[in-house]
Coordinates of C-alpha atoms and ligand atoms in Angstrom, one line a residue:
Chain A
X1 CA 148.2 7.1 144.5
X2 CA 151.3 7.0 142.5
X3 CA 150.2 3.9 140.8
X4 CA 146.8 5.5 140.0
X5 CA 148.7 8.2 138.2
X6 CA 150.9 5.8 136.3
X7 CA 147.8 3.9 135.3
X8 CA 146.1 6.9 133.7
X9 CA 149.2 8.0 131.9
X10 CA 149.4 4.6 130.3
X11 CA 145.8 4.9 129.3
X12 CA 146.4 8.3 127.8
X13 CA 149.2 7.1 125.6
X14 CA 147.1 4.2 124.1
X15 CA 144.0 6.3 123.8
X16 CA 142.6 6.6 120.3
X17 CA 143.6 9.9 118.7
X18 CA 140.4 11.8 118.5
X19 CA 142.2 15.0 117.3
X20 CA 142.3 14.9 113.6
X21 CA 145.0 16.7 111.6
X22 CA 142.2 18.8 110.1
X23 CA 141.2 19.9 113.6
X24 CA 144.8 20.9 114.4
X25 CA 145.1 22.9 111.3
X26 CA 141.8 24.5 112.0
X27 CA 143.0 25.5 115.5
X28 CA 146.1 27.3 114.0
X29 CA 144.0 29.0 111.3
X30 CA 141.7 30.4 114.0
X31 CA 144.7 31.7 116.0
X32 CA 146.3 33.2 112.9
X33 CA 143.0 34.7 112.0
X34 CA 143.0 36.4 115.4
X35 CA 146.5 37.7 115.0
X36 CA 145.8 38.9 111.5
X37 CA 142.6 40.7 112.7
X38 CA 144.7 42.4 115.4
X39 CA 147.4 43.4 112.9
X40 CA 144.8 44.8 110.5
X41 CA 143.1 46.5 113.4
X42 CA 146.4 48.2 114.2
X43 CA 146.5 49.5 110.6
X44 CA 142.9 50.7 110.7
X45 CA 143.6 52.6 113.9
X46 CA 146.6 54.4 112.2
X47 CA 144.6 54.9 109.0
X48 CA 141.7 56.6 110.9
X49 CA 144.1 58.8 112.8
X50 CA 145.9 60.0 109.7
X51 CA 142.6 60.6 107.9
X52 CA 141.3 62.6 110.8
X53 CA 144.1 65.1 109.9
X54 CA 141.8 65.8 106.9
X55 CA 140.2 68.6 108.9
X56 CA 143.3 70.4 107.8
X57 CA 144.1 69.7 104.1
X58 CA 147.8 70.7 104.4
X59 CA 148.4 68.6 107.4
X60 CA 146.7 65.7 105.6
X61 CA 148.9 66.2 102.6
X62 CA 152.0 66.1 104.8
X63 CA 150.9 62.8 106.4
X64 CA 150.3 61.3 102.9
X65 CA 153.7 62.6 101.8
X66 CA 155.3 60.8 104.7
X67 CA 153.7 57.6 103.7
X68 CA 154.5 57.9 100.0
X69 CA 158.1 58.9 100.7
X70 CA 158.5 55.2 101.5
X71 CA 158.8 54.9 97.8
X72 CA 159.0 51.3 96.5
X73 CA 159.1 50.1 100.1
X74 CA 155.5 51.2 100.5
X75 CA 154.3 48.2 98.5
X76 CA 156.2 45.8 100.7
X77 CA 154.8 47.4 103.8
X78 CA 151.3 47.4 102.5
X79 CA 151.4 43.8 101.4
X80 CA 153.0 42.4 104.5
X81 CA 151.3 44.4 107.1
X82 CA 147.9 45.2 105.5
X83 CA 146.8 43.1 102.6
X84 CA 148.2 39.7 103.7
X85 CA 146.7 39.9 107.2
X86 CA 143.4 41.2 105.7
X87 CA 143.2 38.4 103.2
X88 CA 143.9 35.7 105.8
X89 CA 141.4 37.3 108.2
X90 CA 138.7 37.7 105.6
X91 CA 139.0 34.2 104.2
X92 CA 138.7 32.6 107.6
X93 CA 136.2 35.2 108.8
X94 CA 133.9 34.3 106.0
X95 CA 134.2 30.7 106.8
X96 CA 133.5 31.3 110.5
X97 CA 130.5 33.5 109.6
X98 CA 129.0 30.9 107.4
X99 CA 130.1 27.6 109.0
X100 CA 126.7 26.3 110.0
X101 CA 126.2 28.7 112.8
X102 CA 122.6 29.5 113.8
X103 CA 122.3 33.1 114.9
X104 CA 119.7 33.5 117.6
X105 CA 119.9 37.0 119.0
X106 CA 116.2 37.4 118.7
X107 CA 115.3 34.9 121.4
X108 CA 118.5 35.2 123.3
X109 CA 119.0 38.9 123.2
X110 CA 121.8 39.1 125.7
X111 CA 124.5 41.7 125.2
X112 CA 127.2 39.1 124.4
X113 CA 125.0 37.4 121.8
X114 CA 124.1 40.7 120.2
X115 CA 127.8 41.6 120.0
X116 CA 128.5 38.1 118.6
X117 CA 125.9 38.7 115.9
X118 CA 127.1 42.2 115.2
X119 CA 130.7 41.0 114.9
X120 CA 129.6 38.9 111.9
X121 CA 127.2 41.5 110.5
X122 CA 129.9 44.2 110.6
X123 CA 132.3 41.7 109.0
X124 CA 130.0 41.3 106.1
X125 CA 129.5 45.1 105.9
X126 CA 133.2 45.5 105.9
X127 CA 133.6 42.9 103.1
X128 CA 131.4 45.0 100.8
X129 CA 132.8 48.3 102.0
X130 CA 136.5 47.3 101.7
X131 CA 135.9 45.8 98.2
X132 CA 134.4 49.1 97.1
X133 CA 136.9 51.3 99.0
X134 CA 140.0 49.4 97.6
X135 CA 138.6 49.0 94.1
X136 CA 138.0 52.7 93.6
X137 CA 140.7 54.5 95.7
X138 CA 143.7 52.2 95.8
X139 CA 146.2 51.8 93.0
X140 CA 145.9 48.0 93.3
X141 CA 142.2 48.1 92.8
X142 CA 140.6 48.8 89.4
X143 CA 143.6 51.0 88.6
X144 CA 145.8 47.9 88.4
X145 CA 143.4 46.4 85.9
X146 CA 143.7 49.7 84.0
X147 CA 147.5 49.6 84.1
X148 CA 147.5 46.1 82.6
X149 CA 144.7 46.4 80.1
X150 CA 144.5 50.2 79.4
X151 CA 140.7 49.7 79.3
X152 CA 139.4 53.3 78.9
X153 CA 136.4 52.8 81.1
X154 CA 138.8 52.4 84.0
X155 CA 141.1 55.4 83.2
X156 CA 139.8 57.5 86.1
X157 CA 141.2 55.1 88.7
X158 CA 142.6 55.2 91.3
X159 CA 140.5 58.0 92.6
X160 CA 142.9 58.7 95.4
X161 CA 145.9 60.8 94.0
X162 CA 148.7 61.1 96.6
X163 CA 149.9 64.4 95.3
X164 CA 146.4 66.0 95.5
X165 CA 145.5 64.1 98.6
X166 CA 142.8 66.3 100.1
X167 CA 141.0 67.2 96.9
X168 CA 141.1 63.7 95.5
X169 CA 139.8 62.2 98.7
X170 CA 136.9 64.6 98.9
X171 CA 136.2 63.9 95.2
X172 CA 136.4 60.2 95.8
X173 CA 134.1 60.1 98.8
X174 CA 131.8 63.1 98.6
X175 CA 131.3 63.7 94.9
X176 CA 132.6 60.6 93.0
X177 CA 129.5 60.6 90.7
X178 CA 129.3 64.2 89.5
X179 CA 129.6 67.6 91.0
X180 CA 126.2 67.6 92.7
X181 CA 126.7 66.3 96.3
X182 CA 123.0 65.7 96.6
X183 CA 123.0 63.3 93.6
X184 CA 121.7 59.9 95.0
X185 CA 124.8 58.0 94.1
X186 CA 127.0 60.5 96.0
X187 CA 124.8 60.3 99.0
X188 CA 125.1 56.5 99.0
X189 CA 128.9 56.9 98.9
X190 CA 128.9 59.2 101.9
X191 CA 126.6 57.0 103.9
X192 CA 128.6 53.9 103.0
X193 CA 131.7 55.5 104.3
X194 CA 130.1 56.4 107.6
X195 CA 128.8 52.8 107.9
X196 CA 132.2 51.4 106.9
X197 CA 134.0 53.5 109.5
X198 CA 131.6 52.6 112.3
X199 CA 131.5 48.9 111.3
X200 CA 135.3 48.8 111.3
X201 CA 135.5 50.4 114.7
X202 CA 133.0 48.2 116.3
X203 CA 134.5 45.1 114.8
X204 CA 137.9 46.1 115.9
X205 CA 137.0 46.9 119.5
X206 CA 134.8 43.8 119.9
X207 CA 137.5 41.7 118.2
X208 CA 140.0 43.0 120.8
X209 CA 137.6 41.7 123.4
X210 CA 137.1 38.2 121.9
X211 CA 140.7 37.8 121.0
X212 CA 141.6 38.2 124.7
X213 CA 139.3 35.3 125.5
X214 CA 140.4 33.2 122.6
X215 CA 144.1 33.4 123.7
X216 CA 143.2 32.9 127.3
X217 CA 144.4 36.3 128.4
X218 CA 141.1 37.1 130.2
X219 CA 139.7 34.2 132.1
X220 CA 137.5 35.3 134.9
X221 CA 134.2 37.0 134.4
X222 CA 135.5 40.1 136.1
X223 CA 138.7 40.2 134.0
X224 CA 136.5 39.9 130.9
X225 CA 134.4 42.8 132.1
X226 CA 137.4 44.9 133.0
X227 CA 139.0 44.3 129.6
X228 CA 135.6 44.9 128.0
X229 CA 135.6 48.4 129.5
X230 CA 139.0 49.0 128.0
X231 CA 137.8 47.8 124.6
X232 CA 134.7 50.0 124.9
X233 CA 136.9 53.0 125.6
X234 CA 139.1 52.2 122.6
X235 CA 136.0 51.8 120.5
X236 CA 134.6 55.2 121.6
X237 CA 137.9 57.0 121.0
X238 CA 138.2 55.5 117.5
X239 CA 134.5 56.1 116.7
X240 CA 135.2 59.8 117.4
X241 CA 138.5 59.8 115.4
X242 CA 136.8 57.9 112.6
X243 CA 133.8 60.2 112.5
X244 CA 136.1 63.2 112.3
X245 CA 138.0 61.6 109.4
X246 CA 134.7 60.9 107.7
X247 CA 133.4 64.4 108.3
X248 CA 136.6 65.9 106.9
X249 CA 136.0 64.5 103.5
X250 CA 132.2 64.6 103.5
X251 CA 130.1 67.2 105.3
X252 CA 133.1 69.4 106.0
X253 CA 134.9 68.6 102.7
X254 CA 135.5 71.4 100.1
X255 CA 135.6 70.1 96.6
X256 CA 138.5 71.6 94.8
X257 CA 139.5 71.5 91.1
X258 CA 141.7 68.5 90.4
X259 CA 144.2 68.8 87.5
X260 CA 143.6 66.3 84.7
X261 CA 145.7 63.2 85.0
X262 CA 147.8 64.1 82.0
X263 CA 148.6 67.6 83.3
X264 CA 152.4 67.1 83.3
X265 CA 152.6 65.2 80.0
X266 CA 154.1 62.1 81.7
X267 CA 151.1 59.9 81.5
X268 CA 148.9 59.0 84.3
X269 CA 151.4 57.2 86.3
X270 CA 153.9 59.9 86.9
X271 CA 152.0 61.5 89.7
X272 CA 151.8 58.2 91.5
X273 CA 155.5 58.3 92.3
X274 CA 157.7 55.3 92.9
X275 CA 155.2 53.0 94.5
X276 CA 155.5 49.6 92.9
X277 CA 157.9 47.1 94.5
X278 CA 161.0 46.0 92.7
X279 CA 159.8 42.4 92.0
X280 CA 156.5 43.6 90.6
X281 CA 158.3 46.1 88.5
X282 CA 160.5 43.4 87.0
X283 CA 157.6 41.1 86.5
X284 CA 155.5 43.7 84.7
X285 CA 157.8 45.8 82.5
X286 CA 155.1 48.3 81.8
X287 CA 155.0 49.3 85.4
X288 CA 158.7 50.0 85.7
X289 CA 158.4 53.1 83.5
X290 CA 155.7 54.4 85.8
X291 CA 157.5 53.6 89.0
X292 CA 160.2 56.2 88.6
X293 CA 158.1 59.3 88.5
X294 CA 158.8 62.4 90.4
X295 CA 158.8 62.2 94.2
X296 CA 155.7 63.0 96.1
X297 CA 157.0 66.2 97.4
X298 CA 158.1 67.5 94.0
X299 CA 154.7 66.7 92.7
X300 CA 152.8 68.7 95.3
X301 CA 155.1 71.6 94.8
X302 CA 154.7 71.5 91.0
X303 CA 151.0 71.0 91.3
X304 CA 150.9 74.2 93.4
X305 CA 147.5 75.8 93.5
X306 CA 146.0 73.0 91.5
X307 CA 146.3 70.9 94.6
X308 CA 143.9 71.7 97.4
X309 CA 144.9 75.1 98.8
X310 CA 143.8 75.3 102.4
Chain B
X1 CA 84.5 22.0 129.3
X2 CA 85.9 23.2 132.6
X3 CA 83.4 23.7 135.4
X4 CA 82.8 27.3 136.6
X5 CA 84.7 26.7 139.8
X6 CA 87.8 25.7 138.0
X7 CA 87.5 28.0 135.1
X8 CA 88.8 31.0 137.1
X9 CA 92.0 30.7 135.2
X10 CA 93.2 28.7 132.4
X11 CA 96.0 29.2 129.9
X12 CA 96.6 28.2 126.3
X13 CA 99.5 26.0 125.5
X14 CA 100.9 25.5 122.0
X15 CA 103.0 22.3 121.8
X16 CA 105.2 21.3 118.9
X17 CA 104.6 17.6 118.5
X18 CA 106.4 15.0 116.5
X19 CA 105.2 11.3 116.3
X20 CA 108.5 9.6 115.2
X21 CA 112.1 10.6 114.9
X22 CA 111.8 11.0 111.2
X23 CA 108.3 12.5 110.9
X24 CA 107.3 16.1 110.4
X25 CA 106.5 18.2 113.5
X26 CA 103.0 19.8 113.9
X27 CA 101.5 22.2 116.4
X28 CA 98.6 21.4 118.8
X29 CA 96.8 23.7 121.1
X30 CA 95.5 22.9 124.6
X31 CA 93.7 25.0 127.2
X32 CA 94.8 24.1 130.6
X33 CA 93.6 25.2 134.0
X34 CA 96.3 26.7 136.2
X35 CA 96.9 27.5 139.8
X36 CA 99.3 30.1 141.2
X37 CA 101.9 27.4 141.7
X38 CA 101.7 25.8 138.3
X39 CA 104.9 25.0 136.4
X40 CA 105.2 23.7 132.9
X41 CA 105.7 20.1 133.9
X42 CA 102.5 20.3 136.0
X43 CA 100.6 21.6 132.9
X44 CA 102.0 18.7 130.8
X45 CA 100.9 16.3 133.5
X46 CA 97.4 17.9 133.5
X47 CA 97.2 17.5 129.7
X48 CA 98.2 13.8 130.0
X49 CA 95.3 13.3 132.4
X50 CA 92.9 14.7 129.8
X51 CA 94.5 14.9 126.4
X52 CA 91.9 17.0 124.5
X53 CA 93.0 19.8 122.2
X54 CA 91.3 23.3 122.4
X55 CA 89.2 22.4 119.4
X56 CA 87.9 19.3 121.2
X57 CA 89.8 16.5 119.6
X58 CA 91.0 13.5 121.7
X59 CA 94.7 13.0 121.0
X60 CA 97.6 10.9 122.3
X61 CA 99.1 12.7 125.4
X62 CA 102.3 14.6 124.5
X63 CA 105.3 12.6 125.5
X64 CA 107.8 14.5 127.8
X65 CA 110.5 13.6 130.3
X66 CA 110.7 14.6 133.9
X67 CA 112.4 13.0 136.9
X68 CA 113.6 15.0 139.8
X69 CA 111.1 17.8 139.6
X70 CA 113.6 20.1 141.3
X71 CA 116.0 21.2 138.6
X72 CA 118.8 18.8 139.3
X73 CA 118.4 16.1 136.6
X74 CA 118.0 18.2 133.5
X75 CA 115.7 15.7 131.8
X76 CA 112.8 18.1 131.4
X77 CA 114.8 20.6 129.4
X78 CA 112.8 22.1 126.5
X79 CA 112.2 25.3 124.6
X80 CA 109.5 27.4 126.3
X81 CA 108.4 30.7 124.8
X82 CA 111.5 30.5 122.5
X83 CA 114.0 30.0 125.3
X84 CA 115.5 26.8 126.7
X85 CA 114.6 26.0 130.3
X86 CA 113.6 23.3 132.7
X87 CA 109.9 22.7 132.5
X88 CA 109.8 21.7 136.2
X89 CA 111.2 25.0 137.5
X90 CA 109.5 27.2 134.9
X91 CA 106.6 28.9 136.7
X92 CA 103.6 29.7 134.6
X93 CA 103.1 32.8 136.6
X94 CA 106.5 34.0 135.5
X95 CA 105.8 33.2 131.9
X96 CA 102.6 35.1 132.0
X97 CA 104.4 38.1 133.4
X98 CA 107.0 37.8 130.6
X99 CA 104.5 37.9 127.8
X100 CA 101.1 38.8 129.2
X101 CA 98.0 37.5 127.2
X102 CA 99.9 35.3 124.8
X103 CA 99.8 31.5 124.8
X104 CA 102.8 29.5 126.1
X105 CA 104.7 27.8 123.3
X106 CA 106.5 24.5 124.1
X107 CA 109.0 22.9 121.7
X108 CA 111.5 20.2 122.0
X109 CA 115.2 21.3 122.0
X110 CA 116.2 22.1 118.5
X111 CA 119.9 21.0 118.7
X112 CA 119.2 17.3 119.4
X113 CA 117.3 14.7 117.4
X114 CA 113.7 14.4 118.5
X115 CA 112.6 10.9 119.7
X116 CA 109.0 11.8 120.2
X117 CA 107.2 15.1 121.0
X118 CA 109.2 16.8 123.7
X119 CA 111.7 14.0 124.2
X120 CA 115.1 14.4 122.6
X121 CA 118.2 12.2 122.2
X122 CA 121.0 13.8 124.1
X123 CA 123.5 11.0 123.7
X124 CA 125.9 13.4 121.8
X125 CA 126.7 14.9 125.1
X126 CA 127.6 11.6 126.6
X127 CA 129.7 10.7 123.7
X128 CA 131.5 14.0 124.0
X129 CA 132.1 13.4 127.7
X130 CA 133.7 10.1 126.7
X131 CA 135.9 11.8 124.1
X132 CA 137.4 14.1 126.8
X133 CA 137.8 11.3 129.3
X134 CA 135.4 13.0 131.7
X135 CA 136.3 10.6 134.5
X136 CA 138.9 9.9 137.1
X137 CA 140.3 6.4 137.3
X138 CA 139.2 4.5 140.4
X139 CA 140.4 1.2 141.8
X140 CA 140.9 -1.5 139.3
X141 CA 142.0 -5.0 140.2
X142 CA 143.7 -3.7 143.3
X143 CA 143.2 -1.0 145.8
X144 CA 144.9 2.3 144.9
X145 CA 144.7 3.7 148.4
X146 CA 143.4 7.0 149.4
X147 CA 143.2 9.7 146.8
X148 CA 145.2 13.0 147.0
X149 CA 143.8 15.8 149.1
X150 CA 142.0 18.8 147.5
X151 CA 142.4 22.1 149.2
X152 CA 139.4 24.2 150.1
X153 CA 140.5 26.8 147.5
X154 CA 140.5 24.2 144.7
X155 CA 137.3 22.8 146.0
X156 CA 135.8 26.3 145.9
X157 CA 136.5 26.5 142.2
X158 CA 135.7 22.9 141.4
X159 CA 132.4 22.4 143.2
X160 CA 130.4 24.8 141.0
X161 CA 131.8 23.0 137.9
X162 CA 130.8 19.7 139.2
X163 CA 127.1 20.7 139.4
X164 CA 126.6 20.2 135.6
X165 CA 123.6 17.9 135.0
X166 CA 124.1 17.5 131.3
X167 CA 120.8 19.2 130.5
X168 CA 122.1 20.7 127.3
X169 CA 120.7 24.2 127.8
X170 CA 124.1 25.8 127.1
X171 CA 124.3 23.9 123.8
X172 CA 120.7 24.7 122.8
X173 CA 121.3 28.4 123.3
X174 CA 124.8 28.4 121.6
X175 CA 124.7 29.8 118.0
X176 CA 127.9 27.8 117.2
X177 CA 126.4 24.4 118.2
X178 CA 124.2 22.9 115.5
X179 CA 122.8 19.5 114.8
X180 CA 125.0 18.9 111.8
X181 CA 128.4 20.1 113.2
X182 CA 130.5 18.4 115.9
X183 CA 131.2 21.3 118.2
X184 CA 131.8 20.1 121.7
X185 CA 130.2 23.1 123.4
X186 CA 130.4 24.9 126.8
X187 CA 129.5 21.9 128.9
X188 CA 132.5 19.9 127.6
X189 CA 134.9 22.8 128.1
X190 CA 133.8 23.2 131.6
X191 CA 134.0 19.4 132.4
X192 CA 137.4 19.2 130.8
X193 CA 138.5 22.1 133.1
X194 CA 137.1 20.3 136.1
X195 CA 138.9 17.0 135.3
X196 CA 142.1 18.8 134.4
X197 CA 142.1 20.4 137.8
X198 CA 141.3 17.2 139.6
X199 CA 144.5 15.7 141.0
X200 CA 143.5 12.3 139.7
X201 CA 142.3 13.7 136.4
X202 CA 145.5 15.7 135.7
X203 CA 147.5 12.8 134.1
X204 CA 145.0 12.8 131.2
X205 CA 145.1 16.6 130.8
X206 CA 147.3 16.5 127.7
X207 CA 145.0 13.9 126.1
X208 CA 142.1 16.2 126.8
X209 CA 143.8 19.1 125.3
X210 CA 144.4 17.2 122.1
X211 CA 140.7 16.6 121.8
X212 CA 139.8 20.2 122.8
X213 CA 142.2 21.6 120.2
X214 CA 140.9 19.2 117.5
X215 CA 137.9 19.1 115.4
X216 CA 134.9 20.9 116.9
X217 CA 137.0 21.9 119.9
X218 CA 137.7 25.3 121.5
X219 CA 138.5 26.7 118.1
X220 CA 134.8 26.8 117.2
X221 CA 133.8 28.9 120.2
X222 CA 132.5 32.3 118.9
X223 CA 132.2 34.0 122.3
X224 CA 128.5 34.7 122.2
X225 CA 128.4 33.8 125.9
X226 CA 124.8 32.6 125.8
X227 CA 125.9 29.4 127.6
X228 CA 126.6 31.2 130.9
X229 CA 123.4 33.1 130.7
X230 CA 121.1 30.1 130.3
X231 CA 122.9 27.5 132.5
X232 CA 120.4 26.7 135.3
X233 CA 123.2 25.6 137.6
X234 CA 125.1 28.9 137.3
X235 CA 128.2 27.3 136.2
X236 CA 130.9 29.8 135.2
X237 CA 131.1 28.4 131.6
X238 CA 132.7 31.4 130.0
X239 CA 135.5 31.3 132.6
X240 CA 136.0 27.7 131.7
X241 CA 136.2 28.6 128.1
X242 CA 138.9 31.2 129.0
X243 CA 140.8 28.6 131.0
X244 CA 140.7 26.1 128.1
X245 CA 141.7 28.9 125.7
X246 CA 144.7 29.6 127.9
X247 CA 145.6 26.0 128.3
X248 CA 145.4 25.6 124.5
X249 CA 147.8 28.5 124.1
X250 CA 150.2 27.0 126.6
X251 CA 149.8 23.5 125.4
X252 CA 150.4 24.4 121.7
X253 CA 153.6 26.2 122.6
X254 CA 154.7 23.2 124.7
X255 CA 153.8 20.8 121.9
X256 CA 155.6 22.9 119.3
X257 CA 158.9 23.0 121.2
X258 CA 159.0 19.8 123.2
X259 CA 156.8 17.1 121.7
Ligands
HEM401 C1 136.3 42.2 105.7 C2 135.6 41.2 106.2 C3 135.8 40.7 107.6 C4 135.2 39.6 108.0 C5 134.3 38.8 107.1 C6 135.5 39.4 109.4 C7 135.1 38.4 110.2 C8 135.4 38.1 111.5 C9 134.8 37.1 112.3 C10 133.7 36.2 111.9 C11 135.3 37.2 113.5 C12 135.0 36.4 114.7 C13 135.9 35.2 114.8 C14 135.6 34.3 116.0 O1 135.4 34.8 117.1 O2 135.6 33.1 115.8 C15 136.3 38.2 113.5 C16 137.1 38.5 114.5 C17 138.0 39.6 114.5 N1 138.1 40.5 113.5 FE1 137.2 40.4 111.6 N2 136.4 40.4 109.8 C18 136.5 41.2 108.7 C19 137.3 42.4 108.8 C20 137.9 42.8 109.9 C21 138.5 44.1 110.0 C22 138.4 45.2 108.9 C23 139.1 44.1 111.2 C24 139.9 45.3 111.8 C25 139.3 46.4 112.0 C26 138.9 42.9 111.8 C27 139.4 42.5 113.1 C28 139.0 41.4 113.8 C29 139.5 41.1 115.1 C30 140.6 41.8 116.0 C31 138.9 39.9 115.5 C32 139.0 39.1 116.8 C33 139.8 37.8 116.6 C34 139.5 36.8 117.8 O3 138.4 36.7 118.2 O4 140.5 36.2 118.2 N3 138.2 42.1 111.0 N4 136.3 38.8 112.2
SF4_402 S1 126.8 23.4 131.8 FE1 124.8 24.1 132.6 S2 123.5 24.4 130.8 FE2 125.3 23.2 130.2 S3 124.6 21.0 130.3 FE3 125.6 21.5 132.3 S4 124.0 22.3 133.6 FE4 123.2 22.3 131.5
FES403 S1 112.6 17.2 136.2 FE1 114.7 17.2 136.7 S2 115.3 19.1 136.1 FE2 113.2 19.2 135.7

């Protein structure tokens, strides 16, 4: 017996190395992709909860103020905990979606396979949605290009204005393309946001389920089922939270007049507050002037009735 | 023409044929008499006895494999009405209930190279078994004595895993397993789990983990879980995938800190 064991150990040590370096790297990429997905999912959960406060514009503004009071640290937080994980996750996610897989949920229409397919479909929907969402609302989207080039066509970005949080969000989602909410482009925006929220919630909840298998947390069929029910519950809760958030700025959203960007004579950037990180400020001198604006709270007070009165 | 006595029931079969490994596939239609107990292998055998298509042409009989005729060898695995199954245990009656009125379509498995008609080359599975050392060492030039004991509890877990007949159904149904990648697939994860549990297979467990965490290994599983749904031997493949995922987590930590 003992000798049998020794015999095999010896075999193992001289065995040809089938595991390529490439495969090992791939293994770690996949695990990091999983962690990044979970980290980003955590952000999405918080993001949806904060946005659900949009049913009350003042409450929403207070939440936004809390975030923007992070000042220059906000950029660090955003980069480390949101954009970096998202970037890693999306890059590997696109690879995993495209890597020669043959979707077959038509012939094998089992629940698991439908979820597998939806995980990839929602990933692609999210790619489109997040690109649009970030480009238009975030200050690192088209607004960053405007900051660097002063290209007039982009002067309306970012659509989200922290000091007029509620009114600017409604404008950015419900009526970005003119005052008439029934204009087709506005309707597409509203529908895209609902689709984006639901896609994110499904992808997040189902990702929670697959991550547990990938890491070997859930092993038996019954454990996978049990955890699946937890994920389903998480999904339902966040689908409700997300839908409330969506409704706050769309069907329940009241458009309010927004002050023009130059209202306070400090240039567009003043109202953004100190949001750029120190290294970025040093690297791009133009930005440093903008970075020391008035604080978020002062701005909302100054803006007064121009902000969304609720 | 079928005589009136036999013509009580016949069914139309559409078979995807291919003459050589490199030639193009083409469909041929046959009308075959059936009995209540007909299975797909028996229909193929009937066609072989009289290989005449529905439009009356004499053709070479479709080539197919079958051996045990009782769903234990896996050789007759093919794609029937769009789903992978064993021809010998697929009852025509069931197929007719599944899609009443429509013909039965029969194709070779799509994830393995076709040799001829319904016969495919599944040697990739055997190569993969070799890659993960799916064996336990037995006596060599001298007697190693009696093997270690396996408890009934271990046996309870291991026996279902040992039933794999390498039919390839789990791989055929897996969206991550394609002809041009080198994903190992559910069968291999389950066999690796089996041999890692086996007292005599344990010494090679680390070597197996190296392969399973390498190219085409557990990394590429996308959790569609089709494998467990189509496996004719009811092997808990998704549990095996979870076990290998857990072993990979543990092994990677172990390797990081102590190898
Ligand atoms: C924007 C484009 C995105 C793409 C293309 C994408 C793609 C993917 C793919 C293909 C998987 C399955 C990986 C596998 O099982 O092998 C996956 C898993 C996952 N995704 Fe995404 N995703 C995207 C965005 C997101 C977002 C917005 C979230 C958070 C809400 C997220 C969270 C997750 C989680 C938690 C997993 C599970 C990881 C695991 O199975 O271990 N993803 N993603
Ligand atoms: S695990 Fe099941 S489906 Fe896969 S090869 Fe073995 S018997 Fe066939
Ligand atoms: S002939 Fe052996 S499984 Fe069908």
